[in-house]
PDB file of C-alpha atoms in Angstrom:
ATOM      1  CA  MET M   1       4.943   0.796 -16.636  1.00 55.00           C
ATOM      2  CA  THR M   2       7.948   0.834 -14.320  1.00 62.00           C
ATOM      3  CA  THR M   3       9.643  -2.524 -13.768  1.00 67.00           C
ATOM      4  CA  TYR M   4      11.751  -1.404 -10.781  1.00 78.00           C
ATOM      5  CA  SER M   5      14.552  -3.578 -12.136  1.00 76.00           C
ATOM      6  CA  SER M   6      17.244  -1.419 -10.532  1.00 85.00           C
ATOM      7  CA  VAL M   7      15.704  -1.265  -7.044  1.00 90.00           C
ATOM      8  CA  LYS M   8      18.306  -1.357  -4.274  1.00 91.00           C
ATOM      9  CA  PHE M   9      18.490  -0.956  -0.522  1.00 91.00           C
ATOM     10  CA  MET M  10      19.548   2.517   0.621  1.00 93.00           C
ATOM     11  CA  THR M  11      19.438   2.798   4.404  1.00 93.00           C
ATOM     12  CA  SER M  12      17.534   1.936   7.579  1.00 91.00           C
ATOM     13  CA  ALA M  13      16.417   4.398  10.221  1.00 92.00           C
ATOM     14  CA  ALA M  14      15.778   3.654  13.894  1.00 89.00           C
ATOM     15  CA  GLU M  15      15.775   7.352  14.791  1.00 91.00           C
ATOM     16  CA  ALA M  16      14.501  10.505  13.069  1.00 92.00           C
ATOM     17  CA  HIS M  17      17.976  11.815  12.229  1.00 94.00           C
ATOM     18  CA  GLN M  18      18.750   8.617  10.284  1.00 95.00           C
ATOM     19  CA  LEU M  19      16.040   9.119   7.638  1.00 96.00           C
ATOM     20  CA  ALA M  20      17.203   9.193   4.009  1.00 96.00           C
ATOM     21  CA  PRO M  21      17.634  12.651   2.406  1.00 96.00           C
ATOM     22  CA  ASP M  22      14.215  14.239   1.831  1.00 97.00           C
ATOM     23  CA  LEU M  23      14.547  14.709  -1.939  1.00 96.00           C
ATOM     24  CA  GLY M  24      12.471  13.669  -4.935  1.00 96.00           C
ATOM     25  CA  ARG M  25       9.452  11.404  -4.372  1.00 97.00           C
ATOM     26  CA  GLU M  26       8.769   8.367  -2.212  1.00 97.00           C
ATOM     27  CA  VAL M  27       5.911   5.950  -1.584  1.00 97.00           C
ATOM     28  CA  ALA M  28       5.542   4.405   1.865  1.00 97.00           C
ATOM     29  CA  PHE M  29       4.213   0.919   2.633  1.00 96.00           C
ATOM     30  CA  ALA M  30       2.564   0.354   6.013  1.00 94.00           C
ATOM     31  CA  GLY M  31       0.429  -2.370   7.550  1.00 93.00           C
ATOM     32  CA  ARG M  32      -0.269  -4.545  10.528  1.00 90.00           C
ATOM     33  CA  SER M  33       2.262  -7.231  11.295  1.00 83.00           C
ATOM     34  CA  ASN M  34       1.371 -10.360   9.323  1.00 86.00           C
ATOM     35  CA  SER M  35      -0.720  -8.406   6.776  1.00 90.00           C
ATOM     36  CA  GLY M  36       1.537  -9.513   3.916  1.00 90.00           C
ATOM     37  CA  LYS M  37       3.404  -6.210   3.553  1.00 92.00           C
ATOM     38  CA  SER M  38       6.866  -7.659   2.863  1.00 89.00           C
ATOM     39  CA  THR M  39       5.455 -10.140   0.367  1.00 91.00           C
ATOM     40  CA  ALA M  40       3.543  -7.361  -1.409  1.00 94.00           C
ATOM     41  CA  ILE M  41       6.706  -5.239  -1.673  1.00 92.00           C
ATOM     42  CA  ASN M  42       8.717  -8.155  -3.054  1.00 91.00           C
ATOM     43  CA  VAL M  43       6.062  -9.053  -5.656  1.00 93.00           C
ATOM     44  CA  ILE M  44       5.430  -5.459  -6.774  1.00 93.00           C
ATOM     45  CA  THR M  45       9.166  -4.792  -7.219  1.00 91.00           C
ATOM     46  CA  GLN M  46       9.764  -8.258  -8.727  1.00 87.00           C
ATOM     47  CA  ARG M  47      12.604  -8.740  -6.263  1.00 83.00           C
ATOM     48  CA  ALA M  48      12.255 -11.791  -4.043  1.00 74.00           C
ATOM     49  CA  GLY M  49      13.779 -11.080  -0.663  1.00 73.00           C
ATOM     50  CA  LEU M  50      13.976  -7.296  -1.044  1.00 76.00           C
ATOM     51  CA  ALA M  51      11.795  -6.871   2.043  1.00 74.00           C
ATOM     52  CA  ARG M  52      12.364  -9.568   4.609  1.00 66.00           C
ATOM     53  CA  VAL M  53       9.488 -12.020   4.931  1.00 53.00           C
ATOM     54  CA  SER M  54       9.295 -13.629   8.348  1.00 48.00           C
ATOM     55  CA  ARG M  55       7.118 -16.219  10.024  1.00 49.00           C
ATOM     56  CA  THR M  56       7.491 -14.098  13.156  1.00 48.00           C
ATOM     57  CA  PRO M  57       5.260 -11.014  12.857  1.00 48.00           C
ATOM     58  CA  GLY M  58       6.690  -7.657  13.853  1.00 49.00           C
ATOM     59  CA  ARG M  59      10.202  -8.176  12.496  1.00 50.00           C
ATOM     60  CA  THR M  60      10.349  -4.909  10.520  1.00 55.00           C
ATOM     61  CA  GLN M  61      11.445  -2.618  13.359  1.00 71.00           C
ATOM     62  CA  LEU M  62      13.153   0.041  11.246  1.00 84.00           C
ATOM     63  CA  ILE M  63      12.108   2.417   8.477  1.00 91.00           C
ATOM     64  CA  ASN M  64      13.803   0.895   5.424  1.00 92.00           C
ATOM     65  CA  PHE M  65      14.471   2.957   2.303  1.00 94.00           C
ATOM     66  CA  PHE M  66      14.858   1.419  -1.162  1.00 93.00           C
ATOM     67  CA  GLU M  67      15.868   3.361  -4.267  1.00 94.00           C
ATOM     68  CA  LEU M  68      13.712   2.584  -7.305  1.00 93.00           C
ATOM     69  CA  ALA M  69      15.341   5.200  -9.551  1.00 92.00           C
ATOM     70  CA  PRO M  70      17.238   8.432  -8.897  1.00 92.00           C
ATOM     71  CA  GLU M  71      15.207  10.433  -6.333  1.00 94.00           C
ATOM     72  CA  ARG M  72      12.424   7.818  -6.416  1.00 95.00           C
ATOM     73  CA  ARG M  73      12.059   5.627  -3.323  1.00 96.00           C
ATOM     74  CA  LEU M  74       9.952   2.910  -1.736  1.00 96.00           C
ATOM     75  CA  VAL M  75       9.807   3.129   2.075  1.00 96.00           C
ATOM     76  CA  ASP M  76       9.009   0.065   4.200  1.00 93.00           C
ATOM     77  CA  LEU M  77       7.562   1.216   7.541  1.00 91.00           C
ATOM     78  CA  PRO M  78       7.531  -0.915  10.724  1.00 85.00           C
ATOM     79  CA  GLY M  79       4.632  -3.333  11.076  1.00 83.00           C
ATOM     80  CA  TYR M  80       2.228  -2.532  13.891  1.00 81.00           C
ATOM     81  CA  GLY M  81      -0.389  -4.239  16.041  1.00 73.00           C
ATOM     82  CA  TYR M  82       1.567  -7.291  17.145  1.00 66.00           C
ATOM     83  CA  ALA M  83       1.066  -8.026  20.855  1.00 58.00           C
ATOM     84  CA  LYS M  84       4.494  -9.551  21.636  1.00 70.00           C
ATOM     85  CA  VAL M  85       6.351  -6.311  20.916  1.00 71.00           C
ATOM     86  CA  PRO M  86       7.309  -4.552  24.213  1.00 79.00           C
ATOM     87  CA  GLU M  87       5.232  -1.444  24.918  1.00 81.00           C
ATOM     88  CA  ARG M  88       8.228   0.913  24.966  1.00 84.00           C
ATOM     89  CA  VAL M  89       9.289  -0.398  21.528  1.00 80.00           C
ATOM     90  CA  ARG M  90       5.770  -0.014  20.156  1.00 78.00           C
ATOM     91  CA  LEU M  91       5.560   3.565  21.407  1.00 83.00           C
ATOM     92  CA  HIS M  92       8.955   4.365  19.884  1.00 84.00           C
ATOM     93  CA  TRP M  93       7.807   2.964  16.516  1.00 82.00           C
ATOM     94  CA  LEU M  94       4.632   5.043  16.626  1.00 82.00           C
ATOM     95  CA  ALA M  95       6.528   8.224  17.524  1.00 87.00           C
ATOM     96  CA  LEU M  96       9.049   7.595  14.732  1.00 90.00           C
ATOM     97  CA  MET M  97       6.318   6.926  12.176  1.00 86.00           C
ATOM     98  CA  GLU M  98       4.303   9.952  13.235  1.00 87.00           C
ATOM     99  CA  HIS M  99       7.443  12.076  12.862  1.00 92.00           C
ATOM    100  CA  TYR M 100       8.071  10.525   9.443  1.00 94.00           C
ATOM    101  CA  PHE M 101       4.532  11.359   8.243  1.00 93.00           C
ATOM    102  CA  ASN M 102       4.729  14.873   9.653  1.00 93.00           C
ATOM    103  CA  VAL M 103       8.062  15.960   8.149  1.00 94.00           C
ATOM    104  CA  ARG M 104       8.603  14.144   4.841  1.00 96.00           C
ATOM    105  CA  GLU M 105       8.107  16.525   1.938  1.00 97.00           C
ATOM    106  CA  SER M 106       9.033  13.808  -0.588  1.00 97.00           C
ATOM    107  CA  LEU M 107       6.279  11.464   0.637  1.00 97.00           C
ATOM    108  CA  VAL M 108       3.611  11.415  -2.084  1.00 96.00           C
ATOM    109  CA  GLY M 109       1.488   8.428  -1.113  1.00 96.00           C
ATOM    110  CA  LEU M 110       0.826   5.552   1.272  1.00 97.00           C
ATOM    111  CA  MET M 111       0.203   1.970   0.208  1.00 97.00           C
ATOM    112  CA  LEU M 112      -1.695   0.594   3.206  1.00 97.00           C
ATOM    113  CA  ILE M 113      -1.496  -3.188   3.408  1.00 97.00           C
ATOM    114  CA  VAL M 114      -4.608  -4.744   4.982  1.00 96.00           C
ATOM    115  CA  ASP M 115      -5.383  -8.457   5.313  1.00 96.00           C
ATOM    116  CA  SER M 116      -8.648  -8.796   3.375  1.00 96.00           C
ATOM    117  CA  ARG M 117      -9.933 -11.289   5.966  1.00 95.00           C
ATOM    118  CA  ARG M 118      -9.626  -8.662   8.739  1.00 93.00           C
ATOM    119  CA  GLY M 119     -10.554  -5.421   6.980  1.00 92.00           C
ATOM    120  CA  LEU M 120      -9.528  -1.968   8.199  1.00 93.00           C
ATOM    121  CA  GLY M 121      -8.540  -1.846  11.873  1.00 91.00           C
ATOM    122  CA  ALA M 122      -8.165   1.090  14.260  1.00 90.00           C
ATOM    123  CA  GLN M 123      -4.410   1.394  13.654  1.00 88.00           C
ATOM    124  CA  ASP M 124      -4.928   1.269   9.883  1.00 92.00           C
ATOM    125  CA  VAL M 125      -7.309   4.210  10.222  1.00 90.00           C
ATOM    126  CA  VAL M 126      -4.644   6.124  12.203  1.00 88.00           C
ATOM    127  CA  MET M 127      -2.198   5.602   9.318  1.00 90.00           C
ATOM    128  CA  LEU M 128      -4.772   6.925   6.856  1.00 92.00           C
ATOM    129  CA  GLU M 129      -5.467   9.937   9.055  1.00 90.00           C
ATOM    130  CA  TRP M 130      -1.745  10.750   9.252  1.00 90.00           C
ATOM    131  CA  ILE M 131      -1.212  10.618   5.484  1.00 92.00           C
ATOM    132  CA  LEU M 132      -4.453  12.407   4.595  1.00 91.00           C
ATOM    133  CA  SER M 133      -3.767  15.216   7.069  1.00 91.00           C
ATOM    134  CA  ARG M 134      -0.720  16.004   4.920  1.00 91.00           C
ATOM    135  CA  GLY M 135      -2.831  16.156   1.768  1.00 91.00           C
ATOM    136  CA  ARG M 136      -1.196  13.045   0.323  1.00 93.00           C
ATOM    137  CA  PHE M 137      -2.688  10.019  -1.432  1.00 92.00           C
ATOM    138  CA  ALA M 138      -3.613   6.653   0.082  1.00 95.00           C
ATOM    139  CA  HIS M 139      -4.316   3.306  -1.563  1.00 96.00           C
ATOM    140  CA  VAL M 140      -5.379   0.172   0.324  1.00 97.00           C
ATOM    141  CA  LEU M 141      -4.095  -3.211  -0.844  1.00 97.00           C
ATOM    142  CA  LEU M 142      -6.478  -5.881   0.454  1.00 97.00           C
ATOM    143  CA  THR M 143      -3.999  -8.754   0.577  1.00 96.00           C
ATOM    144  CA  LYS M 144      -4.541 -12.516   0.720  1.00 95.00           C
ATOM    145  CA  ALA M 145      -7.681 -12.077  -1.390  1.00 95.00           C
ATOM    146  CA  ASP M 146      -7.247 -15.664  -2.591  1.00 94.00           C
ATOM    147  CA  LYS M 147      -8.273 -16.797   0.922  1.00 94.00           C
ATOM    148  CA  LEU M 148     -11.774 -15.360   0.391  1.00 93.00           C
ATOM    149  CA  ASN M 149     -14.542 -16.479  -1.956  1.00 94.00           C
ATOM    150  CA  GLN M 150     -15.765 -14.112  -4.650  1.00 93.00           C
ATOM    151  CA  ARG M 151     -18.698 -12.795  -2.631  1.00 95.00           C
ATOM    152  CA  ASP M 152     -16.668 -12.065   0.512  1.00 95.00           C
ATOM    153  CA  SER M 153     -13.787 -10.459  -1.383  1.00 94.00           C
ATOM    154  CA  GLN M 154     -16.189  -8.122  -3.198  1.00 95.00           C
ATOM    155  CA  ARG M 155     -17.919  -7.298   0.098  1.00 94.00           C
ATOM    156  CA  VAL M 156     -14.662  -6.303   1.848  1.00 94.00           C
ATOM    157  CA  LEU M 157     -13.576  -4.287  -1.198  1.00 94.00           C
ATOM    158  CA  LYS M 158     -16.909  -2.441  -1.222  1.00 93.00           C
ATOM    159  CA  GLU M 159     -16.738  -1.790   2.553  1.00 91.00           C
ATOM    160  CA  THR M 160     -13.157  -0.512   2.349  1.00 91.00           C
ATOM    161  CA  ALA M 161     -13.903   1.743  -0.618  1.00 88.00           C
ATOM    162  CA  ALA M 162     -16.983   3.109   1.194  1.00 86.00           C
ATOM    163  CA  ALA M 163     -14.956   3.812   4.361  1.00 81.00           C
ATOM    164  CA  GLY M 164     -12.429   5.823   2.373  1.00 77.00           C
ATOM    165  CA  ARG M 165     -14.723   7.490  -0.123  1.00 73.00           C
ATOM    166  CA  ASP M 166     -15.066  10.819   1.680  1.00 70.00           C
ATOM    167  CA  ALA M 167     -11.296  11.029   2.048  1.00 73.00           C
ATOM    168  CA  ALA M 168     -10.597   9.879  -1.527  1.00 73.00           C
ATOM    169  CA  VAL M 169      -8.830   6.691  -0.447  1.00 90.00           C
ATOM    170  CA  SER M 170      -8.702   4.084  -3.217  1.00 94.00           C
ATOM    171  CA  ALA M 171      -8.677   0.322  -2.641  1.00 95.00           C
ATOM    172  CA  GLN M 172      -8.129  -2.912  -4.530  1.00 97.00           C
ATOM    173  CA  LEU M 173      -7.950  -6.662  -4.024  1.00 97.00           C
ATOM    174  CA  PHE M 174      -4.448  -8.147  -4.019  1.00 97.00           C
ATOM    175  CA  SER M 175      -3.040 -11.660  -3.896  1.00 95.00           C
ATOM    176  CA  ALA M 176       0.669 -12.352  -4.239  1.00 93.00           C
ATOM    177  CA  HIS M 177      -0.066 -16.080  -4.334  1.00 91.00           C
ATOM    178  CA  GLU M 178      -2.544 -15.835  -7.223  1.00 93.00           C
ATOM    179  CA  ARG M 179      -0.742 -12.850  -8.848  1.00 92.00           C
ATOM    180  CA  VAL M 180      -3.912 -10.729  -8.560  1.00 94.00           C
ATOM    181  CA  GLY M 181      -3.734  -6.930  -8.535  1.00 96.00           C
ATOM    182  CA  ILE M 182       0.024  -6.567  -9.023  1.00 95.00           C
ATOM    183  CA  ASP M 183      -0.170  -4.483 -12.200  1.00 94.00           C
ATOM    184  CA  ALA M 184      -2.904  -2.299 -10.692  1.00 96.00           C
ATOM    185  CA  ALA M 185      -0.745  -1.624  -7.617  1.00 96.00           C
ATOM    186  CA  ARG M 186       2.236  -0.744  -9.832  1.00 95.00           C
ATOM    187  CA  GLU M 187       0.072   1.675 -11.822  1.00 95.00           C
ATOM    188  CA  VAL M 188      -0.881   3.511  -8.626  1.00 95.00           C
ATOM    189  CA  MET M 189       2.770   3.739  -7.559  1.00 95.00           C
ATOM    190  CA  ASP M 190       3.839   4.882 -11.025  1.00 94.00           C
ATOM    191  CA  GLY M 191       1.227   7.629 -10.999  1.00 94.00           C
ATOM    192  CA  TRP M 192       2.459   8.896  -7.637  1.00 95.00           C
ATOM    193  CA  LEU M 193       6.175   8.660  -8.389  1.00 95.00           C
ATOM    194  CA  ASN M 194       5.955  10.156 -11.871  1.00 91.00           C
ATOM    195  CA  GLY M 195       3.125  12.608 -11.305  1.00 81.00           C
ATOM    196  CA  PRO M 196       3.254  16.392 -11.726  1.00 69.00           C
TER     197      PRO M 196
END
């Protein structure tokens, strides 16, 4: 299994022309603001502070590219759904992300970060529709699973898996705090990045 020990920051993009070269393979991470996306990235890559964790939701306003290995990248997409972001900024983010999903040939899969206490929201579904319309893979990380009891965590996992079954979207429980699901998430990424 990949350890991502050599992961390093490549570039940030605020506009379409600033995207990293479209070569090799990349996995994108997306999620609502405050879903635990930055924490998930840091835990999966075993690099504290790689993605900035903030107490103020909505801080990731750029598309950030990280090199995991030559021509293998992790892409941190802007968080969405936070009310305090100005409308014009929100619309710019959405246009940039839609462009990203539409044009990236190297994009092989989306890790969708969803707070397990909230479940899939309307904007999460839009992200899934964008990635699936390109014939790519999607995997839902139900974060903060340690905040739920066993019954509730299994219920949200079952509901999420059922919602994505027709579209072949996989899902799992994940807790950075309790170190739950980290290896499983890495296995999914490895399969995408090293696949045929």
